[in-house]
Amino acid sequence: MNQEMSFIQREVLKPKPDTSSLGFGKYYSDYMFVMDYQSEQGWYNPRIAPYEPLTLDPSAMVFHYGQAIFEGMKAYKGTDGTIQLFRPEKNMNRLNQSCDRLCIPPIDEEYLLRAIKQLILTEKDWIPDGDGTSLYIRPFIFSTEAYLGVRPAKEYKLLVILSPSGAYYGSQLSPVKIYVEEQYVRASIGGVGHVKTAGNYAASLKAQEKAEKNGYAQILWLDSKENKYVEEVGSMNIFFKINGEVVTPKLNGSILPGITRDSVIQLLKYWDIPVREEKISIQEVYAAHKSGELEEVFGAGTAAVISPVGELNWNDHAIVINDHKIGQLSQNLYDEMTGIQLGKKEDPFNWIVKVAQVGV
Ligand SMILES: *Cc1c(COP(=O)(O)O)cnc(C)c1O
């Protein structure tokens, strides 16, 4: 795509929130990136425009048939004031995988990344610089065509919105309790579990509500066919350290291929720590716990980076991991990943993409 991007100025800028009150997904910056699609024109009218409510036709197809996909990534203000992205080309690529599965027309990955960088530069004052904070970036696409027949829509909108986010953890990583879900399933082979589409999250809410009611922060999903093999956590992939070796479920078509997951695997290999991607059953996890070999469990995803698991509840068996304390490997991975993201540590894999240097 080679169209000129336009800029629509807003009259009044919003006040910036206090860094200590950021939380997640509560505040949005002054501008967003928008682009439209019509089948005769392709993607057109790229623009940076004021963040404001949208007007959509009540019969816009997204409300009825759910063609909606998204990505989640972060911009960090490095220690020297540089704005950094972490493997953003992977997010662009996965967005197109999601487009393909939902019959949404593909986007030009390089163009969108350039547009995101320009949006971030426009909004650079919205990047918080407290410890553990970042600017969360949410690109998303949905069908806008006014029509009630079931078929792929002919009109779409792509938006990118920015949300300054607080530290996921306080001063220390705190292990979470996770409920192993045996009644509900998240995704099945041949379905849409491997892409970031809105419906996956709608389908998970019932189980999430049940887990929270019982005092658990998240769910560990099992495979939909045998209710036996571990898949992933709500918005994180899962890793087990058993007797010195790390195991994570192999991508099977119903698991979301996380970029954090891939980065963790690469780091472990770089550190010569044995890591395997393979099917692992919840029975095997329980057996490892019983024999004292289950050393660490952690989730991996953009939001938390690394989230240590202190307890799993499977069928009323409480599987306590490392006495509810964070394991050394989980801590090392967290330190390494966040160190690279903030430019405090060397980046041996060239994961960092710099947006630009801004005044400190
Ligand atoms: C986004 C997501 C992940 C993590 O992916 P990252 O690229 O590491 O952020 C894992 N599982 C699900 C279901 C997700 O939506």
XYZ file of C-alpha atoms and ligand atoms in Angstrom:
375
model
C 0.000 0.000 0.000
C 1.405 3.338 -0.982
C -1.191 5.839 0.085
C -0.427 9.067 1.851
C -1.424 8.911 5.492
C -3.519 11.859 6.593
C -3.560 13.486 10.004
C -6.723 14.816 11.580
C -5.908 17.032 14.523
C -8.018 17.055 17.666
C -8.946 20.303 19.292
C -8.208 19.536 22.908
C -5.670 17.017 24.191
C -6.615 14.811 27.125
C -4.934 15.102 30.511
C -2.354 12.348 31.040
C -3.108 9.931 33.879
C -0.802 9.528 36.827
C 1.686 6.673 36.311
C 0.703 5.069 39.617
C -2.966 4.742 38.625
C -2.509 3.264 35.146
C -3.571 -0.357 35.590
C -4.420 -2.095 32.314
C -6.773 -0.967 29.543
C -8.235 2.006 31.398
C -6.754 4.964 29.515
C -6.385 5.675 25.811
C -4.188 8.205 24.073
C -5.354 11.182 21.996
C -5.044 9.570 18.574
C -5.644 6.279 16.808
C -4.710 4.872 13.428
C -7.636 4.036 11.139
C -7.893 2.481 7.694
C -10.943 1.257 5.751
C -11.529 -1.585 3.332
C -13.962 -2.006 0.483
C -13.717 -4.905 -1.916
C -13.456 -2.621 -4.988
C -10.684 -0.440 -3.512
C -8.785 -2.644 -1.090
C -7.498 -0.934 2.075
C -7.790 2.846 1.726
C -7.845 6.173 3.550
C -5.117 5.499 6.149
C -5.174 8.211 8.780
C -4.148 9.208 12.257
C -7.334 10.587 13.769
C -8.633 11.631 17.188
C -9.497 8.713 19.490
C -13.291 8.886 19.633
C -16.414 6.686 19.450
C -17.284 5.093 16.103
C -20.602 5.115 14.293
C -21.636 1.750 12.873
C -24.761 0.478 11.170
C -26.845 -1.778 13.464
C -26.606 -4.459 10.795
C -22.802 -4.186 10.607
C -21.845 -7.811 10.153
C -19.405 -7.911 13.073
C -22.286 -7.608 15.565
C -23.974 -10.676 14.166
C -21.325 -13.030 12.831
C -18.210 -11.975 14.696
C -15.554 -11.337 12.070
C -13.234 -9.616 14.530
C -9.527 -10.168 15.139
C -6.837 -8.384 17.120
C -3.210 -8.234 18.191
C -1.512 -7.173 21.412
C 1.963 -5.694 21.645
C 3.874 -3.107 23.663
C 6.158 -0.108 23.151
C 8.751 0.462 25.854
C 10.694 3.560 26.717
C 14.233 2.263 27.013
C 16.629 3.399 29.713
C 18.281 5.845 27.275
C 14.932 7.265 26.132
C 14.728 5.135 22.991
C 11.268 3.829 22.064
C 11.459 0.090 21.476
C 9.158 -2.576 20.074
C 9.626 -6.306 20.700
C 9.479 -8.510 17.565
C 6.625 -6.442 16.055
C 6.931 -8.108 12.640
C 5.701 -11.290 14.357
C 2.508 -9.527 15.438
C 1.958 -8.205 11.905
C 2.403 -11.678 10.526
C 0.049 -13.244 13.078
C -2.553 -10.572 12.311
C -2.529 -11.817 8.732
C -2.839 -15.440 9.902
C -5.918 -14.368 11.849
C -7.237 -12.481 8.790
C -6.821 -15.566 6.665
C -8.695 -17.865 9.061
C -11.600 -15.402 9.426
C -11.812 -14.595 5.661
C -10.735 -10.995 6.280
C -8.631 -9.437 3.491
C -4.899 -9.374 4.329
C -3.031 -6.212 5.275
C 0.368 -5.016 4.071
C 2.482 -5.996 7.091
C 5.309 -3.538 6.432
C 2.900 -0.683 5.851
C 0.996 -1.360 9.063
C 4.196 -1.518 11.090
C 5.275 1.847 9.636
C 1.852 3.283 10.492
C 2.106 1.967 14.062
C 5.549 3.546 14.449
C 4.194 6.857 13.205
C 1.262 6.661 15.624
C 3.646 5.923 18.498
C 5.829 8.888 17.573
C 2.760 11.124 17.465
C 1.845 9.820 20.933
C 5.332 9.490 22.414
C 4.367 11.558 25.451
C 1.874 8.815 26.331
C 4.590 6.180 26.835
C 4.970 5.857 30.599
C 8.499 5.410 31.908
C 8.003 3.989 35.386
C 9.403 0.547 36.207
C 7.440 -2.196 34.438
C 5.198 0.229 32.542
C 4.641 0.309 28.790
C 2.383 1.608 26.056
C 0.049 -1.244 25.123
C -0.730 -1.340 21.396
C -3.976 -2.909 20.223
C -4.401 -3.312 16.445
C -7.779 -4.810 15.449
C -9.957 -5.423 12.400
C -13.698 -6.021 12.153
C -16.397 -6.232 9.489
C -18.509 -3.107 9.003
C -20.669 -3.978 6.013
C -24.397 -3.484 6.642
C -25.847 -6.873 5.668
C -27.443 -9.812 7.449
C -26.555 -12.732 5.205
C -23.832 -15.101 6.373
C -20.749 -14.685 4.187
C -17.425 -12.823 4.454
C -18.107 -9.079 4.571
C -17.035 -6.725 1.799
C -16.207 -3.817 4.123
C -13.900 -3.643 7.144
C -12.156 -1.218 9.452
C -8.671 -1.553 10.886
C -7.842 0.471 13.987
C -4.816 0.765 16.228
C -5.399 2.198 19.688
C -2.827 2.888 22.404
C -3.209 2.425 26.139
C -0.563 3.393 28.712
C -0.237 0.444 31.083
C 1.049 0.078 34.588
C 3.380 -2.574 35.927
C 1.746 -6.012 35.871
C 3.483 -6.869 39.120
C 4.409 -4.746 42.099
C 7.997 -4.938 43.262
C 8.089 -8.718 42.879
C 6.647 -11.412 40.620
C 3.812 -13.086 42.475
C 2.796 -16.675 41.676
C -0.853 -17.201 40.643
C -3.320 -19.998 41.354
C -4.738 -21.689 38.284
C -7.785 -23.913 37.854
C -7.544 -26.849 35.453
C -10.837 -26.783 33.546
C -12.479 -30.110 32.718
C -16.034 -29.081 31.853
C -15.628 -26.261 29.326
C -13.178 -26.169 26.418
C -11.507 -23.185 24.766
C -10.801 -24.430 21.286
C -10.731 -27.534 19.135
C -8.566 -28.759 16.278
C -9.858 -27.328 13.011
C -11.450 -24.374 14.821
C -10.056 -20.908 15.511
C -8.047 -21.419 18.720
C -4.740 -20.754 16.936
C -5.722 -17.203 15.917
C -6.612 -14.094 17.903
C -10.304 -13.756 17.195
C -12.775 -12.113 19.571
C -15.060 -15.142 19.867
C -12.374 -17.224 21.577
C -12.474 -14.860 24.527
C -16.270 -14.667 24.650
C -16.297 -18.467 24.776
C -13.875 -18.518 27.698
C -15.733 -16.153 30.034
C -18.030 -18.713 31.645
C -15.147 -20.876 32.790
C -13.118 -17.843 33.855
C -16.032 -16.690 36.013
C -16.268 -20.131 37.620
C -12.526 -20.192 38.352
C -12.611 -16.731 39.919
C -15.565 -17.689 42.088
C -13.421 -20.514 43.459
C -10.449 -18.271 44.166
C -8.374 -18.974 41.056
C -6.909 -16.231 38.878
C -6.878 -18.083 35.574
C -7.751 -21.283 33.769
C -5.558 -24.000 32.368
C -7.341 -25.405 29.327
C -7.182 -29.039 28.270
C -7.658 -30.457 24.771
C -11.259 -30.641 23.603
C -11.214 -34.242 22.465
C -9.878 -36.205 25.436
C -9.892 -33.564 28.179
C -6.408 -34.743 28.949
C -3.615 -32.854 27.201
C -2.590 -29.439 28.464
C -3.196 -26.599 25.999
C -2.657 -23.112 27.462
C -3.818 -20.488 29.957
C -6.378 -17.761 29.101
C -3.980 -15.440 27.330
C -0.659 -17.115 27.990
C 1.157 -20.221 26.882
C 2.280 -22.611 29.603
C 5.639 -24.149 30.535
C 6.553 -26.901 33.023
C 10.022 -27.511 34.427
C 10.209 -31.182 35.318
C 13.419 -32.709 36.641
C 15.648 -30.072 35.032
C 13.900 -30.137 31.649
C 11.383 -27.652 30.311
C 8.282 -28.876 28.471
C 5.633 -26.816 26.697
C 2.679 -28.141 24.687
C 3.468 -28.492 20.998
C 1.470 -26.211 18.697
C -1.339 -28.429 17.492
C -3.780 -26.116 15.718
C -5.863 -25.198 18.763
C -3.112 -23.473 20.785
C -2.278 -19.804 20.152
C 1.325 -19.501 18.896
C 2.582 -16.908 21.375
C 5.515 -14.670 20.520
C 6.596 -14.767 24.170
C 6.413 -18.581 23.997
C 8.704 -18.612 20.978
C 11.113 -16.173 22.660
C 11.258 -18.298 25.841
C 12.073 -21.409 23.795
C 14.858 -19.559 21.962
C 16.321 -18.215 25.218
C 16.284 -21.648 26.866
C 18.123 -23.146 23.885
C 20.629 -20.283 24.000
C 21.232 -21.042 27.677
C 21.616 -24.790 26.976
C 18.620 -25.638 29.120
C 16.812 -28.672 27.666
C 13.416 -27.659 26.260
C 10.880 -29.830 24.449
C 7.681 -28.966 22.617
C 5.413 -31.965 22.965
C 2.048 -33.238 24.081
C 1.865 -33.323 27.860
C -1.106 -34.678 29.782
C -2.394 -33.309 33.057
C -1.851 -36.817 34.482
C 1.876 -36.511 33.675
C 1.991 -33.122 35.399
C 0.283 -34.610 38.452
C 2.649 -37.600 38.489
C 5.661 -35.252 38.319
C 4.222 -33.331 41.265
C 3.700 -36.556 43.250
C 7.268 -37.694 42.634
C 8.657 -34.288 43.576
C 9.970 -33.581 40.062
C 7.649 -30.700 39.159
C 10.033 -27.830 39.845
C 8.403 -24.820 38.187
C 5.328 -23.868 36.183
C 4.955 -20.534 34.424
C 2.824 -18.787 31.836
C 4.280 -16.670 29.022
C 2.522 -13.843 27.192
C 2.920 -10.184 26.247
C 0.904 -8.775 29.170
C 2.692 -10.450 32.101
C 5.819 -11.563 30.171
C 6.407 -14.442 32.619
C 3.774 -15.384 35.180
C 4.876 -17.946 37.773
C 2.221 -20.457 38.816
C 2.122 -21.292 42.530
C -0.743 -23.783 42.485
C -2.808 -25.807 40.041
C -6.158 -27.257 41.004
C -6.989 -30.360 39.001
C -10.107 -32.211 39.989
C -9.755 -31.052 43.590
C -6.125 -32.153 43.737
C -4.103 -29.149 44.853
C -0.775 -29.209 43.025
C 1.427 -26.779 44.946
C 4.518 -25.717 43.029
C 7.767 -24.686 44.720
C 5.921 -23.861 47.943
C 4.028 -21.015 46.203
C 7.332 -19.250 45.584
C 8.723 -18.018 42.294
C 11.267 -20.414 40.762
C 14.750 -19.380 39.713
C 14.214 -20.120 36.016
C 10.964 -18.119 35.916
C 12.773 -15.199 37.535
C 15.743 -15.455 35.154
C 13.475 -15.537 32.101
C 11.501 -12.551 33.357
C 14.670 -10.557 34.044
C 16.180 -11.433 30.674
C 13.062 -10.684 28.628
C 12.266 -7.394 30.346
C 15.968 -6.476 30.286
C 16.040 -6.917 26.507
C 12.738 -5.068 26.088
C 14.048 -2.051 28.001
C 17.454 -2.060 26.356
C 19.189 -2.884 29.658
C 20.466 -6.222 28.366
C 22.111 -7.350 25.177
C 19.759 -8.470 22.412
C 21.493 -11.488 20.863
C 18.526 -12.358 18.639
C 17.882 -8.863 17.230
C 14.393 -8.871 18.676
C 14.253 -5.139 19.342
C 12.987 -2.694 16.731
C 13.711 0.910 17.616
C 11.053 3.475 16.807
C 13.186 6.546 17.421
C 15.132 8.389 20.023
C 13.130 10.863 22.025
C 14.271 13.409 24.561
C 14.729 11.974 28.029
C -2.142 -13.469 22.887
C -2.293 -14.838 23.466
C -1.207 -15.564 23.959
C 0.174 -14.988 24.098
O 0.741 -14.529 22.910
P 1.928 -13.467 22.954
O 2.247 -13.263 21.513
O 3.047 -14.095 23.690
O 1.408 -12.260 23.627
C -1.426 -16.859 24.395
N -2.657 -17.400 24.368
C -3.737 -16.730 23.924
C -5.053 -17.397 23.920
C -3.582 -15.418 23.461
O -4.654 -14.735 23.044
